[in-house]
Coordinates of C-alpha atoms in Angstrom, one line a residue:
M1 CA 23.8 -25.1 15.2
I2 CA 23.7 -26.4 11.6
K3 CA 20.2 -27.8 12.2
K4 CA 19.0 -24.5 13.7
T5 CA 20.4 -22.5 10.7
F6 CA 18.8 -25.0 8.2
S7 CA 15.5 -24.7 10.0
K8 CA 15.7 -20.9 10.0
N9 CA 16.5 -20.8 6.2
R10 CA 13.8 -23.3 5.4
E11 CA 11.3 -21.1 7.3
L12 CA 12.5 -18.0 5.4
L13 CA 12.3 -19.8 2.0
L14 CA 8.8 -21.1 2.8
H15 CA 7.5 -17.7 3.9
S16 CA 9.1 -16.0 0.9
F17 CA 7.6 -18.5 -1.5
L18 CA 4.2 -18.1 0.1
A19 CA 4.4 -14.3 0.0
L20 CA 5.5 -14.3 -3.6
T21 CA 2.8 -16.7 -4.7
I22 CA -0.1 -15.0 -2.8
R23 CA 1.2 -11.5 -3.7
G24 CA 1.3 -12.6 -7.4
L25 CA -2.3 -13.7 -7.1
A26 CA -3.1 -10.4 -5.4
A27 CA -1.4 -8.5 -8.3
I28 CA -3.5 -10.4 -10.8
A29 CA -6.7 -9.8 -8.8
S30 CA -6.0 -6.1 -8.7
F31 CA -5.2 -6.0 -12.4
V32 CA -8.4 -7.9 -13.3
M33 CA -10.5 -5.7 -11.0
N34 CA -9.2 -2.6 -12.8
M35 CA -9.8 -4.2 -16.1
V36 CA -13.4 -5.3 -15.3
I37 CA -14.3 -1.9 -13.9
S38 CA -12.8 0.0 -16.8
R39 CA -14.5 -2.2 -19.4
R40 CA -17.8 -2.2 -17.6
L41 CA -18.1 1.5 -16.8
G42 CA -16.1 3.1 -19.7
A43 CA -13.5 5.8 -19.3
T44 CA -15.7 8.6 -18.0
E45 CA -17.5 6.7 -15.2
A46 CA -14.3 4.7 -14.4
G47 CA -12.5 8.1 -14.0
Y48 CA -14.9 9.1 -11.3
F49 CA -14.6 5.8 -9.5
F50 CA -10.8 5.7 -9.6
L51 CA -10.6 9.2 -8.3
A52 CA -12.8 8.3 -5.4
L53 CA -10.8 5.1 -4.9
A54 CA -7.6 7.1 -4.7
F55 CA -9.4 9.3 -2.1
V56 CA -10.2 6.2 0.0
T57 CA -6.7 4.8 -0.3
V58 CA -5.0 8.0 0.8
F59 CA -7.2 8.9 3.7
S60 CA -7.6 5.3 5.0
N61 CA -3.8 5.3 5.2
I62 CA -3.6 8.7 6.9
T63 CA -6.3 7.9 9.5
R64 CA -4.3 4.8 10.6
L65 CA -2.1 7.4 12.4
G66 CA 1.2 5.8 11.3
T67 CA 0.6 2.5 13.0
D68 CA 1.3 0.3 10.0
N69 CA 5.0 0.1 10.3
A70 CA 4.9 0.4 14.1
I71 CA 2.7 -2.6 14.2
I72 CA 5.2 -4.6 12.1
R73 CA 8.2 -3.4 14.1
F74 CA 6.8 -3.9 17.6
I75 CA 4.3 -6.8 17.1
S76 CA 7.0 -8.9 15.4
V77 CA 9.1 -8.6 18.5
Y78 CA 6.1 -9.1 20.9
S79 CA 5.1 -12.3 19.1
K80 CA 8.6 -13.6 19.0
N81 CA 8.7 -13.3 22.8
K82 CA 5.2 -14.8 23.1
E83 CA 3.9 -11.6 24.7
W84 CA 0.4 -11.9 23.3
Y85 CA -1.1 -9.3 25.6
K86 CA 1.2 -6.8 24.0
V87 CA 0.3 -8.1 20.5
N88 CA -3.4 -7.7 21.2
G89 CA -2.9 -4.4 23.1
A90 CA -1.1 -2.8 20.2
L91 CA -3.7 -4.1 17.7
K92 CA -6.7 -2.9 19.7
A93 CA -5.2 0.5 20.4
S94 CA -4.4 1.0 16.7
I95 CA -8.0 0.0 15.6
K96 CA -9.6 2.1 18.4
Y97 CA -8.0 5.4 17.5
S98 CA -8.0 4.8 13.8
I99 CA -11.8 4.3 13.9
Y100 CA -12.2 7.5 15.9
V101 CA -10.2 9.6 13.4
S102 CA -11.6 8.0 10.3
I103 CA -15.2 8.4 11.3
I104 CA -14.7 12.1 12.1
F105 CA -12.9 12.5 8.7
A106 CA -15.7 10.6 6.9
L107 CA -18.4 12.8 8.4
V108 CA -16.6 16.0 7.5
T109 CA -15.9 14.8 3.9
I110 CA -19.6 13.8 3.4
G111 CA -20.6 17.3 4.6
L112 CA -18.2 18.9 2.2
S113 CA -18.8 16.4 -0.7
N114 CA -20.6 19.0 -2.8
F115 CA -17.8 21.5 -2.4
I116 CA -15.2 18.9 -3.1
S117 CA -16.9 17.6 -6.2
T118 CA -18.0 20.9 -7.7
T119 CA -15.6 23.5 -6.6
I120 CA -12.3 21.6 -6.2
F121 CA -12.6 19.0 -8.9
S122 CA -15.2 20.7 -11.1
K123 CA -17.0 17.3 -11.4
P124 CA -20.5 17.4 -10.0
L125 CA -21.1 13.7 -10.9
L126 CA -18.3 12.7 -8.5
K127 CA -20.4 13.5 -5.5
G128 CA -22.4 10.3 -5.3
V129 CA -19.5 7.8 -5.6
L130 CA -17.4 10.0 -3.3
I131 CA -20.0 9.7 -0.5
F132 CA -20.3 5.9 -0.6
M133 CA -16.5 5.5 -0.9
T134 CA -15.9 7.9 2.0
V135 CA -18.1 5.7 4.3
A136 CA -15.7 2.9 3.4
I137 CA -12.7 4.7 4.9
P138 CA -13.1 3.4 8.5
F139 CA -13.6 -0.2 7.3
T140 CA -10.6 0.1 4.9
A141 CA -8.4 1.4 7.7
V142 CA -9.4 -1.5 10.0
Y143 CA -8.9 -4.4 7.6
N144 CA -5.5 -2.9 6.7
I145 CA -4.5 -2.8 10.4
F146 CA -5.4 -6.5 10.7
G147 CA -3.4 -7.2 7.6
F148 CA -0.2 -5.6 8.9
A149 CA -0.7 -7.3 12.3
F150 CA -0.9 -10.7 10.5
Q151 CA 2.3 -9.7 8.6
A152 CA 4.1 -9.0 11.9
I153 CA 3.3 -12.4 13.4
K154 CA 4.4 -14.0 10.1
K155 CA 1.0 -15.2 9.0
V156 CA 1.8 -14.4 5.4
I157 CA -1.3 -15.8 3.7
F158 CA -3.7 -14.1 6.0
S159 CA -1.8 -10.8 5.7
V160 CA -1.7 -10.7 1.9
L161 CA -5.3 -11.9 1.7
F162 CA -6.7 -9.1 3.7
L163 CA -4.3 -6.4 2.4
N164 CA -4.5 -7.2 -1.2
V165 CA -6.8 -10.0 -2.3
V166 CA -10.2 -10.1 -0.6
V167 CA -11.5 -6.7 -1.6
P168 CA -10.4 -6.9 -5.3
V169 CA -11.9 -10.4 -5.7
L170 CA -15.2 -9.3 -4.1
V171 CA -15.4 -6.2 -6.3
I172 CA -14.8 -8.4 -9.4
F173 CA -17.7 -10.7 -8.4
A174 CA -19.9 -7.6 -7.6
V175 CA -19.3 -6.0 -11.0
L176 CA -19.8 -9.3 -12.9
F177 CA -23.0 -10.2 -10.9
F178 CA -24.7 -6.8 -10.5
K179 CA -23.4 -5.1 -13.7
P180 CA -23.3 -1.5 -12.5
A181 CA -23.5 1.1 -15.1
R182 CA -22.4 4.1 -13.1
A183 CA -19.6 4.8 -10.7
E184 CA -22.1 5.7 -7.9
S185 CA -23.6 2.2 -8.1
L186 CA -20.1 0.6 -7.9
G187 CA -19.4 2.9 -4.9
W188 CA -21.9 1.2 -2.6
M189 CA -20.8 -2.2 -3.8
Y190 CA -17.2 -1.3 -2.9
L191 CA -18.4 -0.2 0.6
G192 CA -20.1 -3.6 1.0
T193 CA -16.8 -5.4 0.2
T194 CA -14.9 -3.5 2.9
V195 CA -17.5 -4.4 5.5
I196 CA -17.3 -8.1 4.6
T197 CA -13.5 -7.9 4.7
V198 CA -13.4 -6.4 8.2
I199 CA -15.7 -9.2 9.5
L200 CA -13.5 -11.9 7.9
A201 CA -10.3 -10.3 9.3
F202 CA -11.7 -10.1 12.8
F203 CA -12.7 -13.8 13.0
S204 CA -9.5 -14.9 11.4
W205 CA -7.5 -13.0 14.0
R206 CA -9.5 -14.5 16.8
F207 CA -8.8 -18.0 15.3
V208 CA -5.0 -17.4 15.0
V209 CA -4.0 -15.3 18.0
P210 CA -4.7 -16.1 21.7
D211 CA -7.1 -13.6 23.2
T212 CA -4.9 -12.7 26.2
Q213 CA -5.7 -9.6 28.3
S214 CA -4.0 -10.6 31.5
K215 CA -1.8 -7.4 31.7
H216 CA -2.1 -3.7 30.8
F217 CA -0.4 -2.8 27.5
D218 CA 1.9 0.2 27.9
G219 CA 2.0 1.7 24.4
T220 CA 4.4 4.6 25.1
D221 CA 7.1 3.4 22.8
F222 CA 4.6 2.2 20.2
W223 CA 2.9 5.5 19.9
K224 CA 6.2 7.4 19.9
S225 CA 7.3 5.5 16.9
S226 CA 3.9 5.8 15.2
K227 CA 4.1 9.6 15.6
S228 CA 7.2 9.8 13.4
L229 CA 5.8 7.2 11.0
W230 CA 2.6 9.1 10.6
V231 CA 4.4 11.9 8.9
I232 CA 6.1 9.4 6.6
I233 CA 2.7 7.8 5.7
I234 CA 1.2 11.2 4.9
C235 CA 4.0 12.2 2.6
Q236 CA 4.2 8.7 1.0
Q237 CA 0.5 9.0 0.1
L238 CA 1.1 12.4 -1.4
M239 CA 3.9 11.0 -3.5
Q240 CA 2.0 7.9 -4.7
W241 CA -1.5 9.3 -5.2
G242 CA -1.2 13.1 -5.2
G243 CA -0.7 13.1 -8.9
Q244 CA -4.2 11.6 -9.4
F245 CA -5.8 14.3 -7.1
I246 CA -4.1 17.1 -9.0
A247 CA -5.0 15.4 -12.3
G248 CA -8.6 15.5 -11.0
I249 CA -8.4 19.3 -10.8
F250 CA -6.9 19.9 -14.2
L251 CA -8.0 17.0 -16.4
K252 CA -11.3 15.4 -17.6
A253 CA -12.6 12.1 -16.2
P254 CA -11.4 10.0 -19.1
D255 CA -7.9 11.2 -18.7
I256 CA -8.0 10.5 -15.0
A257 CA -9.1 7.0 -15.8
V258 CA -6.2 6.5 -18.2
L259 CA -3.7 7.8 -15.6
A260 CA -5.2 5.6 -12.8
V261 CA -5.1 2.5 -15.0
A262 CA -1.6 3.2 -16.2
Q263 CA -0.3 3.8 -12.7
R264 CA -2.0 0.8 -11.1
T265 CA -0.8 -1.4 -14.0
S266 CA 2.8 -0.2 -13.6
M267 CA 2.6 -1.1 -9.9
L268 CA 2.4 -4.7 -11.0
I269 CA 6.2 -4.4 -11.4
S270 CA 6.6 -3.8 -7.7
F271 CA 4.4 -6.7 -6.6
I272 CA 7.7 -8.6 -5.9
L273 CA 8.9 -5.8 -3.7
I274 CA 5.6 -5.8 -1.7
A275 CA 5.8 -9.6 -1.5
V276 CA 9.3 -9.6 -0.1
N277 CA 8.4 -6.8 2.3
F278 CA 5.9 -9.1 4.0
V279 CA 8.8 -11.3 4.9
S280 CA 11.7 -8.8 5.2
A281 CA 10.2 -6.1 7.4
P282 CA 9.8 -8.2 10.5
R283 CA 13.2 -9.9 9.8
F284 CA 14.9 -6.5 9.5
S285 CA 13.6 -5.7 13.0
T286 CA 14.7 -9.0 14.4
Y287 CA 18.3 -8.9 12.9
Y288 CA 18.8 -5.3 14.1
N289 CA 17.5 -6.1 17.6
D290 CA 19.8 -9.1 17.8
G291 CA 22.8 -7.0 16.7
D292 CA 23.4 -9.2 13.7
M293 CA 24.4 -6.5 11.2
A294 CA 26.2 -9.0 8.9
G295 CA 23.0 -11.1 8.6
L296 CA 21.0 -7.9 8.0
K297 CA 23.2 -6.8 5.2
K298 CA 23.3 -10.3 3.5
F299 CA 19.5 -10.6 3.8
A300 CA 18.8 -7.1 2.4
V301 CA 21.2 -7.4 -0.5
T302 CA 20.1 -11.0 -1.5
T303 CA 16.4 -10.1 -1.5
T304 CA 17.0 -7.1 -3.6
R305 CA 18.9 -9.1 -6.2
V306 CA 16.1 -11.6 -6.3
M307 CA 13.5 -8.9 -6.7
T308 CA 15.4 -7.3 -9.6
L309 CA 15.6 -10.7 -11.3
V310 CA 11.9 -11.3 -11.0
A311 CA 10.8 -7.8 -12.0
T312 CA 13.0 -7.4 -15.1
P313 CA 11.0 -9.6 -17.5
L314 CA 7.7 -7.8 -16.6
V315 CA 9.3 -4.4 -17.2
V316 CA 10.6 -5.5 -20.6
L317 CA 7.1 -6.8 -21.4
I318 CA 5.5 -3.5 -20.5
L319 CA 8.1 -1.4 -22.4
I320 CA 7.6 -3.5 -25.6
F321 CA 3.8 -4.0 -25.6
P322 CA 2.3 -1.0 -23.7
T323 CA -0.5 -0.4 -26.3
W324 CA -1.7 -4.0 -26.2
I325 CA -1.7 -3.9 -22.4
M326 CA -3.7 -0.7 -22.1
T327 CA -6.2 -1.9 -24.7
L328 CA -7.2 -4.7 -22.4
F329 CA -9.0 -2.0 -20.3
G330 CA -10.9 -0.8 -23.4
H331 CA -10.1 1.1 -26.6
D332 CA -10.5 4.4 -24.8
F333 CA -7.3 3.6 -22.9
S334 CA -5.0 2.8 -25.8
N335 CA -3.6 6.4 -25.9
G336 CA -2.0 5.7 -22.5
A337 CA 0.8 3.5 -23.9
N338 CA 3.7 6.0 -23.4
L339 CA 2.3 7.0 -20.0
L340 CA 2.5 3.4 -19.0
R341 CA 6.1 3.2 -20.1
V342 CA 7.1 6.2 -18.1
L343 CA 5.4 4.9 -14.9
A344 CA 6.9 1.5 -15.4
I345 CA 10.4 2.9 -15.4
G346 CA 9.7 4.7 -12.1
Q347 CA 8.5 1.5 -10.5
F348 CA 11.5 -0.5 -11.8
I349 CA 13.8 1.9 -9.9
N350 CA 11.6 1.3 -6.9
V351 CA 12.3 -2.4 -7.1
I352 CA 16.0 -2.4 -7.9
T353 CA 16.7 -0.3 -4.8
G354 CA 15.1 -2.9 -2.5
S355 CA 13.1 -2.7 0.7
I356 CA 15.1 0.4 1.8
G357 CA 12.2 2.3 3.4
Y358 CA 11.4 -0.6 5.7
L359 CA 15.2 -1.1 6.3
L360 CA 15.5 2.4 7.7
I361 CA 12.3 2.2 9.7
M362 CA 12.8 -1.2 11.2
T363 CA 16.4 -0.3 12.3
G364 CA 15.2 2.7 14.3
H365 CA 15.9 5.5 11.7
E366 CA 12.3 6.8 11.4
K367 CA 13.4 10.4 11.7
E368 CA 15.7 10.1 8.6
M369 CA 12.9 8.4 6.7
R370 CA 10.5 11.1 7.8
N371 CA 12.7 13.9 6.6
I372 CA 13.2 12.3 3.2
T373 CA 9.5 11.7 2.7
V374 CA 8.6 15.2 3.7
L375 CA 11.1 16.6 1.2
N376 CA 9.8 14.4 -1.6
G377 CA 6.1 15.0 -0.6
I378 CA 6.6 18.7 -1.1
L379 CA 8.5 18.0 -4.4
S380 CA 5.7 15.7 -5.6
I381 CA 3.0 18.4 -5.2
I382 CA 5.1 21.1 -6.9
L383 CA 6.0 18.8 -9.8
S384 CA 2.5 17.5 -10.2
F385 CA 1.0 21.0 -10.4
V386 CA 3.5 22.3 -12.8
L387 CA 3.8 19.3 -15.1
T388 CA 0.1 18.5 -15.2
Y389 CA -0.8 22.1 -15.9
F390 CA 1.6 22.4 -18.8
F391 CA 1.7 18.9 -20.2
G392 CA -1.6 17.3 -19.2
V393 CA -1.9 13.6 -18.3
M394 CA 1.7 12.8 -19.5
G395 CA 3.0 15.5 -17.2
A396 CA 1.2 13.9 -14.3
G397 CA 2.8 10.5 -15.1
V398 CA 6.3 12.0 -15.4
S399 CA 5.9 13.7 -12.1
I400 CA 4.9 10.5 -10.4
A401 CA 7.8 8.5 -11.9
L402 CA 10.4 11.2 -11.0
V403 CA 9.3 11.4 -7.4
V404 CA 9.4 7.7 -7.0
A405 CA 12.9 7.5 -8.4
A406 CA 14.2 10.5 -6.4
Q407 CA 12.7 9.1 -3.1
N408 CA 14.4 5.7 -3.6
L409 CA 17.8 7.0 -4.6
I410 CA 18.0 9.4 -1.7
V411 CA 17.1 6.5 0.7
V412 CA 19.8 4.3 -0.8
V413 CA 22.4 7.0 0.1
T414 CA 20.9 7.3 3.6
V415 CA 21.1 3.5 4.1
K416 CA 24.7 3.5 3.1
R417 CA 25.4 6.4 5.5
K418 CA 23.5 4.9 8.5
L419 CA 24.0 1.2 8.1
G420 CA 27.2 0.9 6.0
F421 CA 26.0 -0.9 2.9
T422 CA 23.9 -0.4 -0.3
T423 CA 21.1 -2.7 -1.6
I424 CA 20.9 -1.9 -5.3
G425 CA 20.2 -5.1 -7.1
L426 CA 21.9 -4.4 -10.4

């Protein structure tokens, strides 16, 4: 018994260390990518690119039909039981339907690209980069599905590489080698990086997972869960990136670039949360399915305290030196110092509450999480419109931070009510 427990803890520590290390590299890669793009293109062209990138991020998430967390929840159990035909069945079904939806969406968006760029955002120069980036949506959806599947089978390195590392690194090399001067040029380079990433993910999966098709995969429970999770994904995307879309309507391209850079930089704080999620999400599902509520509580509380400890120095650094950090992206970005401070506080609240979203979803409380995210999704749109209209880019940042804080505090209360404990790491 002691030997089994030691082996289990050793595996957990190893996976946590790998996730933290690789996710740290991923955070650095993302930061460097944003810095290289901003310094190369300047605030105006970078504004067009980041707005199009937000478009790709949001709609590649939506076109995955809520399968992200369903993949983690179900494939983690399938792989534990060595039911590889179910693992591959869930993966292939997710990819198949995501491709169908994303291609339809991409074609419609390309057809409406002039209307979107000119009428909605009042930025005609957005059209070119938007078209190239929209074509990247199906590829982005597919490599993310592979990434979550690797996470579910506890292949941490593969998961983080495809979710967070490969594309930023390829973009960095593309910018440094080809030296694009316009957002449109960078758009087709970004498209190329997503194609390469899908190819690498496919062959990596074939290398790691047995290609078993001996039985038919019954995806009834899988798709039932995905349906609830899809609503959650849509609302989460509105909360996270809706502020940039609304900023795109009211603000000029340089201000959009400052907001995008500040938001993406503040998200460095939550890299520890994402790293731990790679390990914790499948384990939440396992603990709950095994009926080990004491183990679930101990694991959730401990990981939250560790995340708080790791994130605090980075928050302090951002709060003390925001101007210096923003200047790394170019002198045009130095006026975003206070914006970075506000967004950093929102992300810190995200970290100190722990992996509470995954905790609800992996323990079968998708409906509660769905209701919370719908409420906050509506709140995010209202706040973004009002605060951005009256207070400009700072208003957009405040709305993003407020919604992140509200979402997490409500989920903390729900976890206490449903599972009997809180996770706050302070």
